[in-house]
Amino acid sequence: MIRLAAGPPATASDLRRAQYRERLLRTELDRVRGAALAWRNGLAGLLAALLGFSLVKGRSDIGQLSPAASAVVGVLLLLALVAGAGAALALLRAAHGRPQIISLGTSAHPALDEHLEALDSATALRRGIMLAMLCGVLLASAVGTTWYGPARAAAQAPPGSAVGIGRGVEVGPWAP
Amino acid sequence: MSSEEPNSVDPARRDPIPYEEVTNSSYGERAAADFVAERIGGDVVLSGNCPRCGGPMSAILPAAIVRRPSSPSRPIGEGYEVIGCTCGDLHPERPEDRVGCGAYWTVVVTEVDR
């Protein structure tokens, strides 16, 4: 239970504080939406530039990798896809809200609706930024694995043939 | 800004009082007696009629707010809270970036066990 009592005489400084808080609350949702739009566009542009201009590029043939390394690359790419999708959804939710149908009776308080939505949107924005960063890290890890992962072991030579150890040198059975 | 005697609020009055940033010791007393305080989550909402203009208003005392990280914050319940009129009534001479009638006062918000 909350009890109210008269406070000390208000000062001009108190008035400015009240006006500042009121202005923060009134503009809170618009500021979060604006920030979310800017982050969404910036991160989407960054990822598009990385992928579109081939700044992040692995080996063209990952068949040269060992099966274990190939599996790691696959898992990393799958996780990057999940993180990227999560980031996109979170940033869209922060920028545009979520269509939700609620009963009027379940609304917390008419005066609080925008404030609570602003807090939820800010949380979604922070989550979206973190997931987008995670997506970038996972993509870089996948590309790094394709470059530096162990190569596939040489295939076992068929009987009657001698296989060189040198790069791509193979000597087969003599056939006149 | 100035202090003025409390107006007798007449709900039937037709001419809205002009905007003026004023306070009076009686504003806080009347607000403390008449306002309803609700805690919703971590926030506190005060609802009632403005002691100066009589317009219905709500004041939110948020536990958290989206703002610059460097801004200092003070928990609700420490010291006193400043409330300004936020009624939706039309008050002449009100600057564009302001709300309410301009009245402001302070209240002490205390959480008590039942």
Coordinates of N, CA, C and O in Angstrom, one line a residue, chain A residues 5-65:
Chain A
A5 N 1.9 11.9 1.3 CA 1.9 13.0 2.2 C 2.5 14.3 1.5 O 3.2 14.1 0.5
A6 N 2.1 15.4 1.9 CA 2.6 16.7 1.3 C 4.1 16.8 1.5 O 4.6 16.4 2.6
G7 N 4.8 17.2 0.5 CA 6.2 17.3 0.6 C 6.6 18.7 0.9 O 5.8 19.6 1.2
P8 N 7.9 19.0 0.9 CA 8.4 20.4 1.2 C 8.0 21.3 0.1 O 7.6 20.9 -1.0
P9 N 8.1 22.6 0.3 CA 7.7 23.6 -0.7 C 8.6 23.4 -2.0 O 9.8 23.1 -1.9
A10 N 7.9 23.4 -3.1 CA 8.5 23.1 -4.4 C 9.3 24.3 -4.9 O 9.0 25.5 -4.6
T11 N 10.4 24.1 -5.5 CA 11.3 25.1 -6.0 C 11.3 25.1 -7.6 O 10.8 24.2 -8.2
A12 N 11.9 26.2 -8.1 CA 12.0 26.2 -9.6 C 12.8 25.0 -10.1 O 12.5 24.5 -11.2
S13 N 13.8 24.6 -9.4 CA 14.6 23.4 -9.8 C 13.7 22.2 -9.8 O 13.8 21.3 -10.7
D14 N 12.8 22.1 -8.8 CA 11.9 20.9 -8.8 C 11.0 21.0 -10.1 O 10.7 19.9 -10.7
L15 N 10.6 22.1 -10.4 CA 9.7 22.2 -11.6 C 10.4 21.8 -12.8 O 9.9 21.0 -13.7
R16 N 11.7 22.2 -13.0 CA 12.4 21.7 -14.2 C 12.6 20.2 -14.2 O 12.6 19.6 -15.2
R17 N 12.8 19.7 -13.0 CA 13.0 18.2 -12.9 C 11.7 17.5 -13.3 O 11.7 16.5 -14.0
A18 N 10.6 18.0 -12.8 CA 9.3 17.4 -13.2 C 9.0 17.5 -14.7 O 8.5 16.6 -15.4
Q19 N 9.4 18.7 -15.3 CA 9.2 18.9 -16.7 C 10.1 18.0 -17.5 O 9.7 17.4 -18.6
Y20 N 11.3 17.8 -17.0 CA 12.3 16.9 -17.7 C 11.7 15.4 -17.7 O 11.8 14.8 -18.7
R21 N 11.3 15.0 -16.5 CA 10.7 13.6 -16.5 C 9.5 13.5 -17.4 O 9.4 12.5 -18.1
E22 N 8.6 14.5 -17.4 CA 7.4 14.4 -18.2 C 7.8 14.4 -19.7 O 7.2 13.6 -20.4
R23 N 8.8 15.2 -20.1 CA 9.2 15.2 -21.5 C 9.9 13.9 -21.9 O 9.7 13.3 -22.9
L24 N 10.7 13.3 -20.9 CA 11.3 12.0 -21.2 C 10.2 10.9 -21.4 O 10.3 10.1 -22.4
L25 N 9.2 10.9 -20.6 CA 8.1 10.0 -20.7 C 7.3 10.2 -22.0 O 6.9 9.2 -22.7
R26 N 7.1 11.4 -22.3 CA 6.2 11.7 -23.5 C 6.9 11.3 -24.8 O 6.3 10.9 -25.7
T27 N 8.3 11.5 -24.8 CA 9.0 11.2 -26.1 C 9.7 9.8 -26.0 O 10.4 9.5 -27.0
E28 N 9.5 9.1 -25.0 CA 10.2 7.8 -24.8 C 10.0 6.8 -25.9 O 11.0 6.3 -26.5
L29 N 8.8 6.6 -26.3 CA 8.5 5.6 -27.3 C 9.0 6.0 -28.7 O 9.6 5.2 -29.4
D30 N 8.8 7.3 -29.0 CA 9.3 7.8 -30.3 C 10.8 7.7 -30.4 O 11.4 7.3 -31.4
R31 N 11.5 8.0 -29.3 CA 13.0 7.9 -29.3 C 13.4 6.4 -29.5 O 14.4 6.2 -30.2
V32 N 12.8 5.5 -28.8 CA 13.2 4.1 -28.9 C 12.9 3.6 -30.4 O 13.7 2.9 -31.0
R33 N 11.7 4.0 -30.9 CA 11.4 3.6 -32.3 C 12.4 4.2 -33.3 O 12.9 3.5 -34.2
G34 N 12.8 5.4 -33.1 CA 13.8 6.0 -34.0 C 15.1 5.3 -33.9 O 15.8 5.1 -34.9
A35 N 15.5 5.0 -32.7 CA 16.8 4.4 -32.5 C 16.8 3.0 -33.1 O 17.7 2.5 -33.7
A36 N 15.7 2.3 -32.9 CA 15.5 0.9 -33.5 C 15.6 1.0 -35.0 O 16.2 0.1 -35.6
L37 N 15.0 1.9 -35.6 CA 15.0 2.1 -37.1 C 16.4 2.3 -37.6 O 16.9 1.7 -38.5
A38 N 17.2 3.2 -36.8 CA 18.5 3.5 -37.2 C 19.4 2.2 -37.1 O 20.2 1.9 -38.0
W39 N 19.3 1.5 -36.0 CA 20.1 0.3 -35.8 C 19.7 -0.8 -36.8 O 20.6 -1.5 -37.3
R40 N 18.4 -0.9 -37.1 CA 18.0 -1.9 -38.1 C 18.6 -1.6 -39.4 O 19.2 -2.5 -40.1
N41 N 18.5 -0.4 -39.9 CA 19.1 0.0 -41.2 C 20.6 -0.2 -41.2 O 21.2 -0.7 -42.1
G42 N 21.2 0.2 -40.1 CA 22.7 0.1 -40.0 C 23.2 -1.3 -40.1 O 24.1 -1.6 -40.8
L43 N 22.6 -2.1 -39.2 CA 23.1 -3.5 -39.2 C 22.7 -4.3 -40.4 O 23.6 -5.1 -40.9
A44 N 21.6 -4.0 -41.0 CA 21.2 -4.7 -42.3 C 22.2 -4.3 -43.4 O 22.6 -5.1 -44.2
G45 N 22.5 -3.0 -43.4 CA 23.5 -2.5 -44.4 C 24.8 -3.1 -44.2 O 25.5 -3.5 -45.2
L46 N 25.3 -3.2 -43.0 CA 26.6 -3.8 -42.7 C 26.6 -5.3 -43.1 O 27.6 -5.7 -43.8
L47 N 25.6 -6.1 -42.7 CA 25.6 -7.5 -43.1 C 25.5 -7.6 -44.6 O 26.2 -8.5 -45.2
A48 N 24.7 -6.8 -45.3 CA 24.6 -6.9 -46.7 C 25.9 -6.6 -47.4 O 26.3 -7.2 -48.4
A49 N 26.6 -5.6 -46.9 CA 27.9 -5.2 -47.4 C 28.9 -6.3 -47.3 O 29.6 -6.7 -48.2
L50 N 28.9 -6.9 -46.1 CA 29.8 -8.0 -45.8 C 29.6 -9.2 -46.8 O 30.6 -9.8 -47.3
L51 N 28.3 -9.6 -46.9 CA 28.0 -10.7 -47.8 C 28.0 -10.4 -49.2 O 28.5 -11.1 -50.1
G52 N 27.4 -9.2 -49.6 CA 27.2 -8.9 -51.0 C 28.5 -8.6 -51.7 O 28.6 -8.9 -52.9
F53 N 29.4 -7.9 -51.0 CA 30.6 -7.6 -51.7 C 31.7 -8.6 -51.4 O 32.9 -8.4 -51.6
S54 N 31.3 -9.8 -50.9 CA 32.2 -10.9 -50.7 C 33.4 -10.6 -49.8 O 34.5 -11.0 -50.0
L55 N 33.2 -9.7 -48.8 CA 34.2 -9.3 -47.9 C 34.5 -10.5 -47.0 O 35.6 -10.7 -46.5
V56 N 33.4 -11.3 -46.7 CA 33.6 -12.5 -46.0 C 33.4 -13.7 -46.9 O 32.3 -13.9 -47.4
K57 N 34.5 -14.4 -47.2 CA 34.4 -15.4 -48.2 C 35.3 -16.6 -47.8 O 36.4 -16.4 -47.5
G58 N 34.7 -17.7 -47.8 CA 35.5 -18.9 -47.5 C 36.0 -19.6 -48.7 O 35.9 -19.1 -49.8
R59 N 36.5 -20.8 -48.5 CA 36.9 -21.6 -49.7 C 35.7 -21.9 -50.5 O 34.6 -22.1 -50.0
S60 N 36.0 -22.0 -51.8 CA 34.8 -22.2 -52.7 C 34.4 -23.7 -52.6 O 33.2 -24.0 -52.9
D61 N 35.3 -24.5 -52.2 CA 34.9 -26.0 -52.1 C 35.2 -26.5 -50.7 O 36.3 -26.7 -50.4
I62 N 34.2 -26.5 -49.9 CA 34.4 -27.0 -48.5 C 34.5 -28.5 -48.5 O 34.7 -29.1 -47.5
G63 N 34.4 -29.2 -49.7 CA 34.6 -30.6 -49.8 C 36.0 -31.0 -49.4 O 36.3 -32.1 -49.2
Q64 N 36.9 -30.0 -49.5 CA 38.3 -30.3 -49.2 C 38.5 -30.4 -47.7 O 39.6 -30.8 -47.2
L65 N 37.5 -30.0 -46.9 CA 37.7 -30.1 -45.4 C 37.4 -31.5 -44.9 O 36.7 -32.3 -45.5

